[in-house]
Coordinates of C-alpha atoms in Angstrom, one line a residue:
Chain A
X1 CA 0.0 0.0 0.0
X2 CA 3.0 2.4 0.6
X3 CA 3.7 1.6 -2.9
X4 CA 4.7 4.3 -5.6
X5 CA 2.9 5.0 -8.1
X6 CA 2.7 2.9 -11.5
X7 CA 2.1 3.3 -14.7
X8 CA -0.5 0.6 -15.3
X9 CA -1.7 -0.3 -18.7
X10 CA -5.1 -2.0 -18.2
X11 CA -7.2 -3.9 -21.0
X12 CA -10.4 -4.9 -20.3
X13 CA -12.9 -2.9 -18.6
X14 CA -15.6 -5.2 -18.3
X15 CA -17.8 -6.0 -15.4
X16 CA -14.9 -7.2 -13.5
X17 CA -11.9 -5.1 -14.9
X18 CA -14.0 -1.9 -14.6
X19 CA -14.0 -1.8 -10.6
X20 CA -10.6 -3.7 -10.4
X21 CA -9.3 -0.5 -12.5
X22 CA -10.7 1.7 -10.5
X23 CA -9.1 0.7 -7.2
X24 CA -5.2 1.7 -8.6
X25 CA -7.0 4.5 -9.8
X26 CA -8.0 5.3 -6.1
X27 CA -4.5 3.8 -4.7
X28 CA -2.9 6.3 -7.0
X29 CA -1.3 5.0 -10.3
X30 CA -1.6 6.5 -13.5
X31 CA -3.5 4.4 -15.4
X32 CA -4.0 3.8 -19.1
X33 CA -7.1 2.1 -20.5
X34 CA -8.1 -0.2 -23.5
X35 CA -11.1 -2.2 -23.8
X36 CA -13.5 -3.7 -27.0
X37 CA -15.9 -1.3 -26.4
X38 CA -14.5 2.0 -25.6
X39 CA -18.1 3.5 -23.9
X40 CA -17.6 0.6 -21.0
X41 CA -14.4 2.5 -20.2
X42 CA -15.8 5.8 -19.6
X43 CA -16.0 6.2 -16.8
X44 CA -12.4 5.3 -15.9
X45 CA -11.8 8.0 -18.8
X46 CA -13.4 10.4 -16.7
X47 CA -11.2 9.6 -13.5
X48 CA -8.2 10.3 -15.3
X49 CA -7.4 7.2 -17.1
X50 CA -5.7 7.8 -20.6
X51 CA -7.5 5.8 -23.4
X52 CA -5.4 3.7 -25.9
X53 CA -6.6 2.5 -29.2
X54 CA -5.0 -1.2 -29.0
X55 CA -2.9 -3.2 -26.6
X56 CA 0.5 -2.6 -27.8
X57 CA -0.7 1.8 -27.2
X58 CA -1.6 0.1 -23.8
X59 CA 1.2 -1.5 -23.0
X60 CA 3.7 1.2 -24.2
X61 CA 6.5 2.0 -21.9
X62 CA 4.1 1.4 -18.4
X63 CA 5.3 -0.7 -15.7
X64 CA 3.1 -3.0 -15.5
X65 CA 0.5 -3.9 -18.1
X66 CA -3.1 -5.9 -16.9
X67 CA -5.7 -7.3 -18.8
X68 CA -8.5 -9.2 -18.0
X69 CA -10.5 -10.3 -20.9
X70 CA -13.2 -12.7 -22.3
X71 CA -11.7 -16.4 -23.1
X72 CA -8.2 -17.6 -24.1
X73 CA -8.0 -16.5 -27.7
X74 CA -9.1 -12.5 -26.8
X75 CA -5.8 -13.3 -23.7
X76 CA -4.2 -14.3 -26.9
X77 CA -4.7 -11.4 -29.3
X78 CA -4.1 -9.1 -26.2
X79 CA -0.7 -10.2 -25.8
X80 CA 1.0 -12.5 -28.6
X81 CA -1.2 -10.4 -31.6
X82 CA -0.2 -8.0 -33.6
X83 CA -1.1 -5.5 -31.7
X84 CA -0.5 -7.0 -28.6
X85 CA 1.5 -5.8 -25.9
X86 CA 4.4 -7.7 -26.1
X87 CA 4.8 -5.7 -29.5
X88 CA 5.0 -2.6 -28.1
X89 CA 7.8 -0.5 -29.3
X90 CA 8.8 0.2 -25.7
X91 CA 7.8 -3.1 -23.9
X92 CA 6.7 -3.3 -20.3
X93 CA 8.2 -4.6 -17.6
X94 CA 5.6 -7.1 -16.3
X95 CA 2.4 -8.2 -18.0
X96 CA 0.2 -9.7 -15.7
X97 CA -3.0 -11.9 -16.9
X98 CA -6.4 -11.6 -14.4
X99 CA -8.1 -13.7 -17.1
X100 CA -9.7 -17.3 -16.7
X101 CA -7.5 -18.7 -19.1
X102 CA -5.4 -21.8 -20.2
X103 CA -2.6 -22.4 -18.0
X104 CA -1.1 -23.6 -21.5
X105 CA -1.0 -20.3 -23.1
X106 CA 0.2 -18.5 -19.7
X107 CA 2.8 -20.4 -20.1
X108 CA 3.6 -19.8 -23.6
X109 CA 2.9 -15.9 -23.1
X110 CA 5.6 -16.0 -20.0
X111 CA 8.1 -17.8 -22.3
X112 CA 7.7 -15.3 -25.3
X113 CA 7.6 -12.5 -22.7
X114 CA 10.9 -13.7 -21.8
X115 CA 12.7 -13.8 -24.4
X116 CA 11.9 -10.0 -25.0
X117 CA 13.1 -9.2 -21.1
X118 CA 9.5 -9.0 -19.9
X119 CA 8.2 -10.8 -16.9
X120 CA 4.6 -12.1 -17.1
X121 CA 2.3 -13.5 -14.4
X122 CA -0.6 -15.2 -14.5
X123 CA -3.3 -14.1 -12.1
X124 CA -7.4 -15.3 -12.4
X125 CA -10.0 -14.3 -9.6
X126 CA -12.6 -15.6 -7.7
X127 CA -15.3 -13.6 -6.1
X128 CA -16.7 -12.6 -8.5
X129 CA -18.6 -8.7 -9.7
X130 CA -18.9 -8.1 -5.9
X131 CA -15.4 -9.2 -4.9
X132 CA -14.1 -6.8 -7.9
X133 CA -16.4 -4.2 -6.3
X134 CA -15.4 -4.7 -2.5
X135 CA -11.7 -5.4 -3.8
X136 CA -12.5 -9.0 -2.1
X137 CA -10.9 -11.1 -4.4
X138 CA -9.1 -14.2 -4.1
X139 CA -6.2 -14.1 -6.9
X140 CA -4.3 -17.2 -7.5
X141 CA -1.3 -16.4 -8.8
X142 CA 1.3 -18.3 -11.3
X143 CA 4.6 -16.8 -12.5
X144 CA 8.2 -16.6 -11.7
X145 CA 9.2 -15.3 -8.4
X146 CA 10.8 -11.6 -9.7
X147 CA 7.9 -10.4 -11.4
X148 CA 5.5 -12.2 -9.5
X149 CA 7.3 -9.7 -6.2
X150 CA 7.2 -6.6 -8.2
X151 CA 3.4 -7.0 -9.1
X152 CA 2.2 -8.2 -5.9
X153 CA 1.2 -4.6 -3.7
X154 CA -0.5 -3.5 -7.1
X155 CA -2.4 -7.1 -6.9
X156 CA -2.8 -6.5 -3.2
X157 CA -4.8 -3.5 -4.2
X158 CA -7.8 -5.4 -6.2
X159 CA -7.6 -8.7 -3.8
X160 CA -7.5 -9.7 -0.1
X161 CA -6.5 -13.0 -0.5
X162 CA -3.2 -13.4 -2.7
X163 CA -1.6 -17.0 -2.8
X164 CA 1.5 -17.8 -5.1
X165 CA 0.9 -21.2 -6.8
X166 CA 4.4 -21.5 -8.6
X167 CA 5.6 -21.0 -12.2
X168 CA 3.3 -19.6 -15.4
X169 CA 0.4 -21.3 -15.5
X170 CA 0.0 -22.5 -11.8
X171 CA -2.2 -19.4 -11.0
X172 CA -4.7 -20.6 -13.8
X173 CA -4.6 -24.3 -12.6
X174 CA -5.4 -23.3 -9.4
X175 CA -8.4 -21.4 -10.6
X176 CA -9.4 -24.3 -12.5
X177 CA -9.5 -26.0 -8.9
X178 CA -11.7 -23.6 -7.9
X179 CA -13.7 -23.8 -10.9
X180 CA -14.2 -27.7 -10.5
X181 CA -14.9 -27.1 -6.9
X182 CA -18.0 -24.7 -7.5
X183 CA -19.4 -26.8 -10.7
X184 CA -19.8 -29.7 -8.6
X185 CA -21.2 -27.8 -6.1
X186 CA -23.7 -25.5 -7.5
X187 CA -25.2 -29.2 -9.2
X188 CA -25.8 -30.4 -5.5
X189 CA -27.0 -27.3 -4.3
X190 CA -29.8 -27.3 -7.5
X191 CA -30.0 -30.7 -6.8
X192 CA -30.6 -30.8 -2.5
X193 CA -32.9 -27.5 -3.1
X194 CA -35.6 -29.2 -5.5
X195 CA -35.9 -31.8 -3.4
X196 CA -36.8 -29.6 -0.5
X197 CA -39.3 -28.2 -2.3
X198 CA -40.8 -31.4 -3.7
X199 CA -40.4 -32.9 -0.5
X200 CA -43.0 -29.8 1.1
X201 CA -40.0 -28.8 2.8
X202 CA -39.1 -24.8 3.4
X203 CA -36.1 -24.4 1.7
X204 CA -35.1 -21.3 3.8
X205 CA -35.5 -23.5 6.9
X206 CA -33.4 -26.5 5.4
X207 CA -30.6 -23.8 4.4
X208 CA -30.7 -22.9 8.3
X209 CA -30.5 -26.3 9.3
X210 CA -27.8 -27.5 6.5
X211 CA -25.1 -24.5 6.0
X212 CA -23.3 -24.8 9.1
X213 CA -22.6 -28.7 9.0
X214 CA -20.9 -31.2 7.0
X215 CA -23.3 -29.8 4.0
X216 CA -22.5 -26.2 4.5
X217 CA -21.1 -23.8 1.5
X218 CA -20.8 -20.8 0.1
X219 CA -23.3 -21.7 -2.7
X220 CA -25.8 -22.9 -0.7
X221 CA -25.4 -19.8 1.8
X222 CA -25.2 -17.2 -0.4
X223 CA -26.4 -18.9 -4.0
X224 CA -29.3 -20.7 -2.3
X225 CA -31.4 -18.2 -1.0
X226 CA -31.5 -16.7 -4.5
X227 CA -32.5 -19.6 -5.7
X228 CA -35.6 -19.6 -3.6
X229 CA -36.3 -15.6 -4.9
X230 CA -35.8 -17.3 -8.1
X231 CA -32.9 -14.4 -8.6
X232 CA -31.2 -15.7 -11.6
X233 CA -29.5 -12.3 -12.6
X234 CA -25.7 -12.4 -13.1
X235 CA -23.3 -11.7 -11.4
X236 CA -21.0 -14.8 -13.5
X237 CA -22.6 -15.9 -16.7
X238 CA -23.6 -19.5 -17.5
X239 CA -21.8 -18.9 -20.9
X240 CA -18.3 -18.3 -19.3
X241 CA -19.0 -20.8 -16.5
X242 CA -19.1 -23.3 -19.0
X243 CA -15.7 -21.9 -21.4
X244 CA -13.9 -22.8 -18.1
X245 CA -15.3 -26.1 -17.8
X246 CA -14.2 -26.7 -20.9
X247 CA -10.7 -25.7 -20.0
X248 CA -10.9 -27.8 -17.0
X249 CA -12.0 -30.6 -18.9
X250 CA -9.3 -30.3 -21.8
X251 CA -6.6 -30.2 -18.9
X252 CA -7.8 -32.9 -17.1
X253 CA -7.9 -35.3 -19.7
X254 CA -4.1 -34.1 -20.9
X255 CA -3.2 -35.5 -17.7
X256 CA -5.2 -38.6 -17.6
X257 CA -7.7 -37.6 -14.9
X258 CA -11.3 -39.4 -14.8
X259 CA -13.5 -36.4 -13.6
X260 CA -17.0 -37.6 -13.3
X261 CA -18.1 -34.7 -11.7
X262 CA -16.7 -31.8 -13.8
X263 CA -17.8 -34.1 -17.2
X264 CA -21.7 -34.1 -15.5
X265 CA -21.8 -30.7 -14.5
X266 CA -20.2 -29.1 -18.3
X267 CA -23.1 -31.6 -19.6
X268 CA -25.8 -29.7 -17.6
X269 CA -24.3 -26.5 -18.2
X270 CA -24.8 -27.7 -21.9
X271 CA -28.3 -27.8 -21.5
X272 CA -28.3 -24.8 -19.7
X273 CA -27.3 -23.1 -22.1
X274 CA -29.1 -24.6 -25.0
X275 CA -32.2 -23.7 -23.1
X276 CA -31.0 -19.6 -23.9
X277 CA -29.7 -19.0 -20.4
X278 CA -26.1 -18.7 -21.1
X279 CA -26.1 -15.0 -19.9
X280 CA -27.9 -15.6 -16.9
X281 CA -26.2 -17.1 -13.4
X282 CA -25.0 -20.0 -12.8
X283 CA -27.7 -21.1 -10.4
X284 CA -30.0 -20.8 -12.8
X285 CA -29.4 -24.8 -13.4
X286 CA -32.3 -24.9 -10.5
X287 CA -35.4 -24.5 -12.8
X288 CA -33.4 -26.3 -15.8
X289 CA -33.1 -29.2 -13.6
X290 CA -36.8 -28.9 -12.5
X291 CA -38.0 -29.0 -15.5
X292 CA -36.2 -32.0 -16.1
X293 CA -38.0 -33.7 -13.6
X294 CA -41.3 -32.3 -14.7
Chain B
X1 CA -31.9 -26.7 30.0
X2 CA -34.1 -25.9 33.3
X3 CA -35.6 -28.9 32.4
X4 CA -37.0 -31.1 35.0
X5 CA -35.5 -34.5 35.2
X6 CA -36.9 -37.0 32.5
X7 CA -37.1 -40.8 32.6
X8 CA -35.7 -41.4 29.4
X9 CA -35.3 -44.7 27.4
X10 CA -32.4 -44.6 24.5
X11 CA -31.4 -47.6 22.0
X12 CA -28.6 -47.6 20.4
X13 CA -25.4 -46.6 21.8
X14 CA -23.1 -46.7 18.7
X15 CA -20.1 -44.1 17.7
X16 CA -23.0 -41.5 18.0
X17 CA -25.7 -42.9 20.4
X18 CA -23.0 -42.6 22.9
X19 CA -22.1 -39.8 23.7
X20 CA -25.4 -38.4 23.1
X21 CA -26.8 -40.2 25.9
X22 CA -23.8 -39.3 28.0
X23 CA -24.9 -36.0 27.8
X24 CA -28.6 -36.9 28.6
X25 CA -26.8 -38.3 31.9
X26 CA -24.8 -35.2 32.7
X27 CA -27.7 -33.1 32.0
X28 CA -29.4 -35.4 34.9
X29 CA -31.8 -37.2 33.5
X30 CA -32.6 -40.8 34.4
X31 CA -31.5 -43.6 31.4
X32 CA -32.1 -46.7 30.8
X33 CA -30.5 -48.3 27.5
X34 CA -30.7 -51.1 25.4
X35 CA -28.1 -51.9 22.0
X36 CA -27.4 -54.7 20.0
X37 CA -24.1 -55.0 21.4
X38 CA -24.1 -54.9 25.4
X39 CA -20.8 -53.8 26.2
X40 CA -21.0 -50.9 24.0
X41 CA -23.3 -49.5 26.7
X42 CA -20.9 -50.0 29.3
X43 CA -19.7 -47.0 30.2
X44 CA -23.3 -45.3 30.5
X45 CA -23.8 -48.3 32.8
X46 CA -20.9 -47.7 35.0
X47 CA -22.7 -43.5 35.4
X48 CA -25.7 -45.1 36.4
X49 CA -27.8 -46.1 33.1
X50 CA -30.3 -48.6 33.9
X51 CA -30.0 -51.7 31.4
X52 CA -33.0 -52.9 29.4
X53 CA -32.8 -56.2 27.6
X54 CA -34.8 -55.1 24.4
X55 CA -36.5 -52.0 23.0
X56 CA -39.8 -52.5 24.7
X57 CA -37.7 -52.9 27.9
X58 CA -36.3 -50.0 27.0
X59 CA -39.6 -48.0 26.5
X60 CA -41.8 -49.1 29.4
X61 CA -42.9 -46.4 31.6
X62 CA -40.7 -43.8 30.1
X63 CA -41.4 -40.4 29.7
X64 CA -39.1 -40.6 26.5
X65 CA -37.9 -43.1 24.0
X66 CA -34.7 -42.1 22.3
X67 CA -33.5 -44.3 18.9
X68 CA -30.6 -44.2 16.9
X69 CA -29.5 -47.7 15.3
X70 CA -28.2 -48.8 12.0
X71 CA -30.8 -49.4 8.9
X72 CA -34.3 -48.2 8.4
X73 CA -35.0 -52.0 8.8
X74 CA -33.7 -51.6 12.3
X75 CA -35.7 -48.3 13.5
X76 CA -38.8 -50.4 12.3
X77 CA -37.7 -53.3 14.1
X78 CA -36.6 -51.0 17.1
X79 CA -40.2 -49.5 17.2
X80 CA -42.9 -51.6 15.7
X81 CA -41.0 -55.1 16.3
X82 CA -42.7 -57.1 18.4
X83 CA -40.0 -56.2 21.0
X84 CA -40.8 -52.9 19.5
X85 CA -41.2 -49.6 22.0
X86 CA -44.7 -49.3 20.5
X87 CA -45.3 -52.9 22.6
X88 CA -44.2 -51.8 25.9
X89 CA -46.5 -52.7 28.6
X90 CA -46.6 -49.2 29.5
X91 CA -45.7 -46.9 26.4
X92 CA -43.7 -44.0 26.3
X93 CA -45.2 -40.4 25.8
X94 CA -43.1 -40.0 23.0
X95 CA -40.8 -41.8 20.6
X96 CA -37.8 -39.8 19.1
X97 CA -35.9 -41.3 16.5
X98 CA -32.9 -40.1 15.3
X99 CA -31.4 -42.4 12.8
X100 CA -31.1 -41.3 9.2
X101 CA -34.1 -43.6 8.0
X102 CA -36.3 -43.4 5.5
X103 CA -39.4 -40.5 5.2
X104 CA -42.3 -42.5 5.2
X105 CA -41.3 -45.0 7.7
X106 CA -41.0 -42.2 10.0
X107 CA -44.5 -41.2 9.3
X108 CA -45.7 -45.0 9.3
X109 CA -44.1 -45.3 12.7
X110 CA -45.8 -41.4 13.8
X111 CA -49.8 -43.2 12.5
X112 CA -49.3 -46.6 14.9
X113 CA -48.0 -44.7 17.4
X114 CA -50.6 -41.8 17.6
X115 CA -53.2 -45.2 17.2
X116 CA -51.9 -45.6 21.0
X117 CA -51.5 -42.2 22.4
X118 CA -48.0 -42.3 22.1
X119 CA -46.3 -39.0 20.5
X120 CA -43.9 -39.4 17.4
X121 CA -40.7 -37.5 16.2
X122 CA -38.6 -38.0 13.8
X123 CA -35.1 -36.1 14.7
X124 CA -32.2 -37.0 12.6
X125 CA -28.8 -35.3 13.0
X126 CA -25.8 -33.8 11.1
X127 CA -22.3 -33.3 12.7
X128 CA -21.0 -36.5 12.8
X129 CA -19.1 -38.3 16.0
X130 CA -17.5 -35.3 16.7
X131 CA -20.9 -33.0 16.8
X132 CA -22.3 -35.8 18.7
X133 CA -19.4 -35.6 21.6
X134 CA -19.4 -32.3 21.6
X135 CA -23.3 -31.8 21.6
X136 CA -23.1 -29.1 18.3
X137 CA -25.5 -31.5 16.4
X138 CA -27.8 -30.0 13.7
X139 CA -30.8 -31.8 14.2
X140 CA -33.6 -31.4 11.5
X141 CA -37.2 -32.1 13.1
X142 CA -40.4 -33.4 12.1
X143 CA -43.5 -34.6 13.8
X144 CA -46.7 -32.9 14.9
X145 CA -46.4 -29.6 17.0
X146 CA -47.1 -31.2 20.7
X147 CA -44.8 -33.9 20.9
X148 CA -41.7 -31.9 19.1
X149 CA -42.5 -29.3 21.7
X150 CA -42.3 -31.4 24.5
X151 CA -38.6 -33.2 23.6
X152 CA -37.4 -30.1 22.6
X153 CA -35.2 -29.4 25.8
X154 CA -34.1 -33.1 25.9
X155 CA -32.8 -32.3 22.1
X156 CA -31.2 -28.8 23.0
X157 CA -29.0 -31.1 25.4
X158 CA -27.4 -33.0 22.5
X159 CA -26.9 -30.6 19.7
X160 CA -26.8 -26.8 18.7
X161 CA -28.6 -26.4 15.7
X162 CA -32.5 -27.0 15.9
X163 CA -35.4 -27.0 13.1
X164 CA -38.4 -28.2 12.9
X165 CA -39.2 -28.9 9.3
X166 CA -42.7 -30.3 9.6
X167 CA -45.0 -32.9 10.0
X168 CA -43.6 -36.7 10.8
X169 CA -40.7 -37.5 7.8
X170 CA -39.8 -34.0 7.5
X171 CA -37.1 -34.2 9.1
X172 CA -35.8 -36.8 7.4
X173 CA -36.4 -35.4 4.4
X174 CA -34.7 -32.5 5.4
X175 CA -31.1 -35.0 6.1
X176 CA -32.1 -36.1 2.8
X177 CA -31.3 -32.7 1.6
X178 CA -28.4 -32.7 4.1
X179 CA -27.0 -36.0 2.2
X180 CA -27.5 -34.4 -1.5
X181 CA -25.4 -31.8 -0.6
X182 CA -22.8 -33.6 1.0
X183 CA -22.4 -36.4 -1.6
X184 CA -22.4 -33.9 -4.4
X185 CA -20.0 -31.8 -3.1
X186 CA -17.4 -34.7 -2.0
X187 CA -17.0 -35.6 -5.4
X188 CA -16.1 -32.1 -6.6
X189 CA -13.8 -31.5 -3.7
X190 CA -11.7 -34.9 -4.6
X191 CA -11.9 -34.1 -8.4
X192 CA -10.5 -31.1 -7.2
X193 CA -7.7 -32.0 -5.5
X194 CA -7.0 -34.7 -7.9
X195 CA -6.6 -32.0 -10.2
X196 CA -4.3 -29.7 -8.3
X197 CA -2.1 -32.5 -7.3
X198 CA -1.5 -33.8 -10.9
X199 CA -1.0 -30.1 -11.9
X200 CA 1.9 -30.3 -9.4
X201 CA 0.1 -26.9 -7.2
X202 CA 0.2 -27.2 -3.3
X203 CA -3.2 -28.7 -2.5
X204 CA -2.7 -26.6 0.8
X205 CA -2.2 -23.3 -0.9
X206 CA -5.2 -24.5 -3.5
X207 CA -7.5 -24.6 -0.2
X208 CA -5.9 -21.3 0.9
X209 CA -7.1 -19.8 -2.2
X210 CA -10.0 -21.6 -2.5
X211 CA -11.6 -21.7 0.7
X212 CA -13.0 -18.7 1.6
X213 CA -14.7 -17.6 -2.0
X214 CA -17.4 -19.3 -3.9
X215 CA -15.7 -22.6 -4.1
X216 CA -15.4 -23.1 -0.1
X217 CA -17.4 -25.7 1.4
X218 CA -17.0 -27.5 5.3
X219 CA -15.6 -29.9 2.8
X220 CA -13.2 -29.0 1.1
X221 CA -11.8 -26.9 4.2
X222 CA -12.2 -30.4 6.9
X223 CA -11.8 -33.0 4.3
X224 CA -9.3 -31.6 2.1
X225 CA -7.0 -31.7 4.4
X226 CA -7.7 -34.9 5.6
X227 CA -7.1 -35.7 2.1
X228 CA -3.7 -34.1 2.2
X229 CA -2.8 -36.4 5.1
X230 CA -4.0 -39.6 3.5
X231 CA -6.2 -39.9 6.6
X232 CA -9.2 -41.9 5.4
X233 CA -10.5 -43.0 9.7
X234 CA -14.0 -42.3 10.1
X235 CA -15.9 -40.8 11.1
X236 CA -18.8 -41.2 9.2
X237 CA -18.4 -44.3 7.0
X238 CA -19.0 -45.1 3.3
X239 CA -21.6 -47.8 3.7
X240 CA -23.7 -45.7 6.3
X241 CA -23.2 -43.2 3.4
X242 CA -24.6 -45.5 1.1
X243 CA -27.7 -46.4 2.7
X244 CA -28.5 -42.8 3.3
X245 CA -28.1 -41.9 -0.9
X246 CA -30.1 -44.9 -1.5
X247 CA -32.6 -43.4 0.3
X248 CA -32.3 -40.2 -1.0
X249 CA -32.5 -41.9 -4.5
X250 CA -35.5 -43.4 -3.9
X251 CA -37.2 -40.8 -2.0
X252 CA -36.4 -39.0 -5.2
X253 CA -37.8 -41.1 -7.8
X254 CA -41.0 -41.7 -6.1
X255 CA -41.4 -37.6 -6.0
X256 CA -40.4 -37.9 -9.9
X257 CA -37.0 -35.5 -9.9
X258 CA -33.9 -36.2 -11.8
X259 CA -31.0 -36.2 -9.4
X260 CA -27.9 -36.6 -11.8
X261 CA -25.7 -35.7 -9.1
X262 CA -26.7 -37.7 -6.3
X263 CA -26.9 -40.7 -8.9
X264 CA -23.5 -40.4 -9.7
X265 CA -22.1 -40.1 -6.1
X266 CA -23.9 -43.1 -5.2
X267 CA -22.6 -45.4 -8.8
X268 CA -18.9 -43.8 -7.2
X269 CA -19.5 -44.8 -3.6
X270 CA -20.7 -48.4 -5.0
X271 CA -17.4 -48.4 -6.5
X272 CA -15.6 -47.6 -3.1
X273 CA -17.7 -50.1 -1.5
X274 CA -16.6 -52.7 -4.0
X275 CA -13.2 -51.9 -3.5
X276 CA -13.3 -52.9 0.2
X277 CA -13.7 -49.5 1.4
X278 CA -16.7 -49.7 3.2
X279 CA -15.5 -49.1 6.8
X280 CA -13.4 -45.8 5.7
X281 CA -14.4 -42.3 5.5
X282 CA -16.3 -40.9 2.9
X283 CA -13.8 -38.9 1.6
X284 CA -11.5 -42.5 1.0
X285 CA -13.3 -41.9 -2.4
X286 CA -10.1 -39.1 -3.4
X287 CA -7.7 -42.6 -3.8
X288 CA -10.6 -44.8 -5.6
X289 CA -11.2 -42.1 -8.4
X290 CA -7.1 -41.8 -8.4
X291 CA -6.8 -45.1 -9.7
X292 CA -9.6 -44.6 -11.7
X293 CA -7.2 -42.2 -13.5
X294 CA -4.1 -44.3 -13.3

């Protein structure tokens, strides 16, 4: 927090880059801004963020350069394209990667980074819009140890919990744990809820006597009373949920791991999404399962 | 807990029953118990237990009948048997059972006991041997408003967390619901670790990061570790487990609800079973899906 100032590039001012920008903002370093669709950057514009028409404009001579974008081929163009950062005329020193992405190409952007005297981390969330927001966040961090120290007070400033998993690409297997962890999940919680309802149960009393055992969560604490206001509104889409099952999947089967779980809940998530509710939240696989049962 | 002293009978003094009615006995009220095998009732015998040699023993003349044996089979043998507490020369005010058991015997066992002025509860409990010794149970209620209200203080005595879900069965519907959540989620939590293991991550920093966002669970934060350790005691074992998905799975068809979840925790917990892990704790299912993966 006693940190200097920065120069920050920052690419991708979405519903989660947005706030996150706006906390260096408050903690005092000079940001400058790209994004798709420049109107979603606007107000960080008006804070006194710089605008930049493409990643490498971004990433010109700024310390440190963040993006956090939509799936692995945008994390892709933003930093191996041609105008990515890592062609910038006057490189940065660190690029650091918030995306959900593959820890495949973190790798590969840390090695090509490399080679060009940049450091690169990779660095996904969890906690979603309101973690962003509160500056909550758990980030789960990948990268070597040099640049993974120089970034860490300006990560510090968008997260509470930090946690260094190891070299590029741990910090986006990790978040593929945590992904795994809350598909599973969320299919019980859908799953234990409709029950309770079918069995004449009240659901909010279940919840009361459930969440603080052996069935506890945070889905079915904080997720599960939604469910019961049938509040469906994102919060984390369905449609990116299910690109990082997908990337959980494809790792998990690189490396030879039977993952009955993950495989059931990216098949739901299918349907989910076939049934036009791939921009609505995850829990929204409640009254997809119920009318299953119908 | 100002409770006047009750006359209480309790069957079934297993790795839960126990200590449960050890606390009845510090709490002052007058025992007497019957279990399959005497010598697990020992110790309550030695602090002044009465012993009865079957469950209408048990249940003559008491105020309260407590239950908590093995099977459904057994709670029906326990309390319409012909050694039944329902047969006692004198029958209990009311009946309380709290093994997991199945919804509608719990409301057979509430009709044939109402039939002969005896109240019925049904009162199953989440927390496992280590709720039950330290009296922090969740115990999920059902059973018509009179008798719940009068064994209400007798329950505060063994646990911390009380509801009262409804009629007779609700409360075992609502462990149902309990079970859903916990088998779901157990699956997840080892996929999960399998995963960061084979991704060469700390599975302790993984739960560091993991644990307190949208992915934490009492799971993954009192398994996991567990799981780290290779420590597969129960606890609560795989083929109580078992019985209480089937359960769950059957409840669920009869109400006409699709359950993908549950179904495949209970094909994976067959598979534990058949591979001699019955015995073990539930989470001994980490090392059965790593082989799966071998």
């Amino acid at each position: 927090m006693n940190e200097s100032p920065r120069r920050i590039g920052f690419i991708g001012t979405g519903v989660m880059g947005a706030p996150m920008a706006g906390h260096l903002i408050d903690a005092g370093h000079e940001l400058t801004v790209h994004t798709r669709t420049k109107s979603k950057a606007q107000d960080l514009l008006d804070r006194g963020a710089a605008w930049a028409d493409s990643p490498a404009e971004a990433a010109d001579g700024q310390d440190v350069v963040i993006s956090i974008v939509g799936t692995p081929r945008d994390v892709e163009r933003t930093h191996l394209g041609e105008q990515g950062t890592l062609s910038a005329t006057k490189p940065p020193v660190v690029i650091v990667d918030m995306t959900t992405s593959r820890p495949y190409l973190a790798a590969r952007i840390a090695e090509v980074a490399k080679a060009k005297g940049v450091g690169a981390v990779d660095a996904p969330v969890s906690g979603g819009d309101v973690g962003a927001r509160d500056a909550t966040l758990s980030i789960m961090i990948g990268g070597e140890d040099g640049p993974v120290r120089r970034v860490w007070p300006i990560l510090e400033v968008m997260g509470r919990q930090l946690v260094h998993h190891g070299p590029p690409g741990a910090g986006q297997h990790a978040k593929m744990v945590n992904q795994i962890l809350v598909a599973t999940n969320i299919v019980g919680v859908c799953e234990g809820l409709l029950y309770a309802a079918k069995a004449g149960l009240d659901p909010e009393k279940v919840i009361e006597s459930v969440a603080s055992g052996a069935a506890g969560s945070w889905s079915v604490s904080n997720l599960g009373p939604r469910m019961i206001r049938r509040d469906f509104e994102p919060g984390f889409f369905v449609e990116h949920f299910i690109k990082d099952l997908e990337i959980a999947l494809d790792e998990s089967a690189q490396m030879g791991l039977v993952m009955p779980g993950l495989a059931l809940a990216r098949r739901l998530y299918e349907e989910v999404r076939a049934q036009g509710h791939g921009r609505k939240a995850i829990h929204v696989l409640l009254p997809v399962l119920e009318r299953m049962s119908d």
